[in-house]
Protein backbone atom coordinates (compact mmCIF):
# COMPACT_ATOMS: atom_id res chain seq x y z
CA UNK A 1 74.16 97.27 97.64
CA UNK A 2 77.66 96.29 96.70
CA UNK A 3 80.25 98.18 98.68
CA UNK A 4 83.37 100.00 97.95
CA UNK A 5 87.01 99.45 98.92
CA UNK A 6 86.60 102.18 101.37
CA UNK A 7 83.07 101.91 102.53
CA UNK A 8 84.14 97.86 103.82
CA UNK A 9 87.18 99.02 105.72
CA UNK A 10 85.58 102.00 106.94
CA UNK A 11 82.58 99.88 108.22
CA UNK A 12 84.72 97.38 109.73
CA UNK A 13 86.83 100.26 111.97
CA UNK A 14 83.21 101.99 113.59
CA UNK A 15 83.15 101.72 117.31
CA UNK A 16 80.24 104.12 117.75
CA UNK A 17 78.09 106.55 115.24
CA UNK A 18 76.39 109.46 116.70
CA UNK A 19 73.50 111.15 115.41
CA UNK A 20 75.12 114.43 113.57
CA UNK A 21 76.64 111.51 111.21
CA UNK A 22 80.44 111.55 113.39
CA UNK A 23 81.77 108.96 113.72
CA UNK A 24 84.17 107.10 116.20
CA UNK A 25 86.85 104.94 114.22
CA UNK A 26 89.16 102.37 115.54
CA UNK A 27 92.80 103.29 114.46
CA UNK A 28 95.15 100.34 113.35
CA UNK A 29 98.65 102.39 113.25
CA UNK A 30 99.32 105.77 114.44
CA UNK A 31 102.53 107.45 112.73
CA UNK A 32 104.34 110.06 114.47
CA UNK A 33 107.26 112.36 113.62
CA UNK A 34 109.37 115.41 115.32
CA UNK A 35 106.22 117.46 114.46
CA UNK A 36 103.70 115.19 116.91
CA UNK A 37 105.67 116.62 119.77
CA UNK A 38 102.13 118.54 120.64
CA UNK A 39 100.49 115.44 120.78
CA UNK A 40 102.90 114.06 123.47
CA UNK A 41 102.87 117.49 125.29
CA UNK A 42 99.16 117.07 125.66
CA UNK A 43 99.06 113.67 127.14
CA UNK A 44 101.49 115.13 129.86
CA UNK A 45 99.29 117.92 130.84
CA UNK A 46 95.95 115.44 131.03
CA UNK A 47 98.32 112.84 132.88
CA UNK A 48 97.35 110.46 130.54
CA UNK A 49 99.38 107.36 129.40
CA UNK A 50 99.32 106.53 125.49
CA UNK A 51 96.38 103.87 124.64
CA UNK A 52 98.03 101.91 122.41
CA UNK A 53 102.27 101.97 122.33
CA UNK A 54 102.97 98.97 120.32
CA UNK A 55 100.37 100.52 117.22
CA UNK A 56 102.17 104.23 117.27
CA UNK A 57 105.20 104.19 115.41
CA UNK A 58 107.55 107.35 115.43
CA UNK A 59 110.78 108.20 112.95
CA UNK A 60 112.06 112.19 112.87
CA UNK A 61 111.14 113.12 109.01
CA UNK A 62 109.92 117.04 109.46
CA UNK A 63 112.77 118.85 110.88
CA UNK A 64 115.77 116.97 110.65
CA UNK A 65 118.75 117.96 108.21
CA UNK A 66 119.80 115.23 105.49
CA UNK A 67 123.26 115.79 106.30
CA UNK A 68 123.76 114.25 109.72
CA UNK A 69 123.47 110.95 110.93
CA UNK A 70 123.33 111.30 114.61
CA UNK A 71 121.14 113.76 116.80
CA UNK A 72 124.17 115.51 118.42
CA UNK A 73 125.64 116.13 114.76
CA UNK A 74 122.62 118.49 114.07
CA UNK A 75 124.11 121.98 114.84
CA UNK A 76 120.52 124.16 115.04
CA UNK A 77 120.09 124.35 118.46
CA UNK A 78 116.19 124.72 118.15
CA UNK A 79 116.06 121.25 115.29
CA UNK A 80 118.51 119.27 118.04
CA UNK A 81 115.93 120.05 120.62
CA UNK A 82 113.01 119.16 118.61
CA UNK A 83 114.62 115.77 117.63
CA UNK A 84 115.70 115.42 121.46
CA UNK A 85 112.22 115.39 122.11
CA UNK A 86 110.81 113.04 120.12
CA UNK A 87 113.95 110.33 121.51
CA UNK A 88 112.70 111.16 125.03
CA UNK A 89 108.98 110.98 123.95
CA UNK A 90 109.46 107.48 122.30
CA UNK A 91 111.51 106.42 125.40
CA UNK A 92 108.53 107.77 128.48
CA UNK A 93 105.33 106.53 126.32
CA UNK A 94 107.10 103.30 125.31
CA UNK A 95 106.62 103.45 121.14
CA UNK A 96 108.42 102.30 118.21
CA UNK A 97 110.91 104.98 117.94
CA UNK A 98 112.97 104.80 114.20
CA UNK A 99 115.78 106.72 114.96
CA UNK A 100 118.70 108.36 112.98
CA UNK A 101 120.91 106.02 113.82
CA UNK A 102 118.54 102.83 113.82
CA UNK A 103 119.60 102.17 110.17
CA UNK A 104 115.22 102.64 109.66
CA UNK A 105 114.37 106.07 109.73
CA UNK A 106 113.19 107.98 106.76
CA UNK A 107 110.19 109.97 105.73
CA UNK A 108 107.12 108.10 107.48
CA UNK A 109 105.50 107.22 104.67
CA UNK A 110 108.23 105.53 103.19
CA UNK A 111 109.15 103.96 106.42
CA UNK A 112 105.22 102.08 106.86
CA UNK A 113 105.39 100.33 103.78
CA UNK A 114 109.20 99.54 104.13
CA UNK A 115 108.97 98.15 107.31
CA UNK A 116 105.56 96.58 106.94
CA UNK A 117 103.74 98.80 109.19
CA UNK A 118 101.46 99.49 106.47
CA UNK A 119 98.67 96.82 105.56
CA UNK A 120 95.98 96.16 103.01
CA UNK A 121 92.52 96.38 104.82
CA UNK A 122 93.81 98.74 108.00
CA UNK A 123 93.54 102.60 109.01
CA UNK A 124 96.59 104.30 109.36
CA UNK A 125 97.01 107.93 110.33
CA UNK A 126 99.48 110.52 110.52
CA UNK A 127 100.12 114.10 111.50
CA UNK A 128 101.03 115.25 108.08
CA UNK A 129 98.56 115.84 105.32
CA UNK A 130 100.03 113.57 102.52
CA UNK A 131 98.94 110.26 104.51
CA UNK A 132 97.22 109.09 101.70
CA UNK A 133 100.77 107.92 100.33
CA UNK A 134 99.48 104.31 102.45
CA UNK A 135 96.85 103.85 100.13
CA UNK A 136 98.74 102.47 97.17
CA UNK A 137 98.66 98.98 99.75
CA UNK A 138 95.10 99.30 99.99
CA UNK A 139 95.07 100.77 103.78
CA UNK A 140 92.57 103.72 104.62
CA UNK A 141 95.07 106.56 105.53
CA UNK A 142 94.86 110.38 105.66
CA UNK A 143 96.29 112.80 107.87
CA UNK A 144 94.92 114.46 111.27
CA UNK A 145 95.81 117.50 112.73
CA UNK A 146 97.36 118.19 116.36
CA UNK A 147 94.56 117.49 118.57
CA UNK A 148 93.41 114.74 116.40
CA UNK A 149 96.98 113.66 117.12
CA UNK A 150 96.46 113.90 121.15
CA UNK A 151 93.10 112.25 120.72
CA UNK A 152 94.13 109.27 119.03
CA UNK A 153 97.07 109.45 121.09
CA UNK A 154 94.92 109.15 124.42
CA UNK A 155 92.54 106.78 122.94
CA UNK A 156 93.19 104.73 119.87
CA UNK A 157 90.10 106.24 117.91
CA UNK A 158 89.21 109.64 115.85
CA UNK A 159 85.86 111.27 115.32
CA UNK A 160 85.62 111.61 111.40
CA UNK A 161 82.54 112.07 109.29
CA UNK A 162 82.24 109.88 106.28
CA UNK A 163 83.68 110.58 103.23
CA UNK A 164 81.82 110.16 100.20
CA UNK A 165 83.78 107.51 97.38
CA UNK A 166 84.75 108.29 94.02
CA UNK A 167 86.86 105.68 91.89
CA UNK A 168 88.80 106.96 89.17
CA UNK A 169 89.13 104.87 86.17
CA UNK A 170 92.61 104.73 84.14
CA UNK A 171 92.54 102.65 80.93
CA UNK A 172 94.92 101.56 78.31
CA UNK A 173 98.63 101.87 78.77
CA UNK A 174 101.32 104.30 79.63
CA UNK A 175 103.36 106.15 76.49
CA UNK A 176 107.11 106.26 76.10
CA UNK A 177 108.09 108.59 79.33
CA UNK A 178 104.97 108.84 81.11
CA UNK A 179 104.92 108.32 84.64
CA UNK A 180 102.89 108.08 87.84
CA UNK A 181 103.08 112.27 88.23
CA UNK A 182 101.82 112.80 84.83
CA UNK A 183 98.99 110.71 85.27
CA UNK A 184 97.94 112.31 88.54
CA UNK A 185 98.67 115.55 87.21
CA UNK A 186 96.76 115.27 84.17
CA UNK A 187 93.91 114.20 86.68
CA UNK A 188 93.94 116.78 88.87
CA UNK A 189 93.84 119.05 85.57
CA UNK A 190 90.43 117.52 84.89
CA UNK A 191 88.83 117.27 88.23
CA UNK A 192 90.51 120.31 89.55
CA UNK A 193 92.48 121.13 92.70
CA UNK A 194 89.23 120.59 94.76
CA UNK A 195 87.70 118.26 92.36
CA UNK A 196 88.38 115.24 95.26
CA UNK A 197 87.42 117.82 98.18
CA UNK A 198 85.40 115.65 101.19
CA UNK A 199 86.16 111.88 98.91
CA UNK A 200 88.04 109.06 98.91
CA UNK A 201 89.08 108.27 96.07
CA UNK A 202 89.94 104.67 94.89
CA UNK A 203 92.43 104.69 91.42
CA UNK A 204 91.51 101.71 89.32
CA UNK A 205 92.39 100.57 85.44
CA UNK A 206 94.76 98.71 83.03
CA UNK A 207 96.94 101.91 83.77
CA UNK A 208 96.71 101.86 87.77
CA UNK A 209 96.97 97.80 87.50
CA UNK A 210 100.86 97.90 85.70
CA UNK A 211 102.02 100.41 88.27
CA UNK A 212 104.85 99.32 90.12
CA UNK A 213 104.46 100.35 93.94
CA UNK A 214 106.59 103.84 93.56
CA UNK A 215 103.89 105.01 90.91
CA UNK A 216 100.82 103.95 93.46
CA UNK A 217 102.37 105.84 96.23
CA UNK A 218 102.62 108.60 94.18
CA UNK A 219 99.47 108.67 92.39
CA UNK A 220 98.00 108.33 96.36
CA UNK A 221 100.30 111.00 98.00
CA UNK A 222 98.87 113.19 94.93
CA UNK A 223 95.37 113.10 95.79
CA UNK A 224 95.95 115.59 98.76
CA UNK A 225 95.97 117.92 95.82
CA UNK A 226 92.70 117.47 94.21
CA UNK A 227 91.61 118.06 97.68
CA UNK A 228 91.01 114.66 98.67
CA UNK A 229 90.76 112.88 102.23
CA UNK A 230 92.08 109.78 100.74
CA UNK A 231 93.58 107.87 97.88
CA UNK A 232 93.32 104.20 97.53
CA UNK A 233 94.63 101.27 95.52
């Protein structure tokens, strides 16, 4: 049977499939942000060193103020500590560490794509739930929670159960003033805000096709609220 988008680059990242259906998935690129400082925290406790350094990639996007430019210009003592952390994180584990003043930081999934950490074919997680944004390059991304964070962390893989696939079909072409958020919108009115709940979803149509790449990460970021794991492109 003919696969899926998702289904060949799920298959190609299984290291090991237990009976109760988890199973244990290679992971391509690991983001991190000022809110994976649990993650790091763990490793120190367990004494354990970080898998994979050069695949984890980490820029401060959760807690940082848009008005500064530098760490020591942030003026909340609690943020400047959190942002601290991460720099001192980045420097002990040895990662890719986007800083405010590296001229590359932004909001991780912005930064992936940007800086071509993102890739067609790869899986890509994050600590934050709108992951999916890396799907509009045709990656498998969605977003883990802290001690899925630690576990990757530690050992480069993540127990998941299989999601089931559901493409989503788009035709004809955009009116006057319609964008990427209407479309999604209007498709979460149909399916419902749970309508995507335990699927990823692959967009795909005349409409999805003449997207620019703004419009597919948005149309992917969106499917975290149809309840989705996952939104590809």
């Amino acid at each position: 049977m003919a696969k899926t988008m998702f289904e060949k680059i799920w298959d190609r990242h299984v290291v090991l499939e237990r009976d109760d259906g988890q199973v244990l998935l290679y992971i391509d690129r690991h983001l991190c942000h000022d809110g994976s400082r649990a993650g790091f925290t763990k490793l120190k406790s367990l004494g354990l060193k970080l898998r994979r350094p050069e695949q984890t990639f980490a820029t401060p996007d959760h807690y940082r103020p848009s008005t500064v430019k530098t760490v020591a210009q942030i003026e909340d003592p609690t943020m400047r500590g959190i942002l601290e952390q991460l720099v001192a994180n980045a420097a002990e584990f040895g990662i890719h560490h986007f800083g405010l003043d590296s001229g590359k930081q932004g909001i991780a999934h912005v930064v992936g794509p940007e800086l071509g950490i993102t890739l067609p074919g790869i899986l890509l997680v994050c600590g934050d739930s709108h992951t999916a944004t890396h799907g509009a390059l045709g990656a498998f991304a969605f977003g883990i929670g802290a001690s899925e964070v630690a576990h990757v962390m530690a050992t480069q893989t993540l127990w998941q159960r299989k999601p089931k696939s559901m493409r989503i079909l788009v035709d004809g072409k955009l009116g006057f003033g319609v964008a990427a958020k209407d479309v999604i919108l209007a498709i979460i009115g149909q399916i419902g805000t749970a309508g995507a709940t335990g699927h990823a979803v692959e967009y795909a149509g005349p409409a999805i096709r003449d997207m620019g790449m703004e419009g597919r990460m948005t149309i992917c970021n969106m499917t975290i609220e149809a309840g989705g794991r996952a939104g590809m492109i």
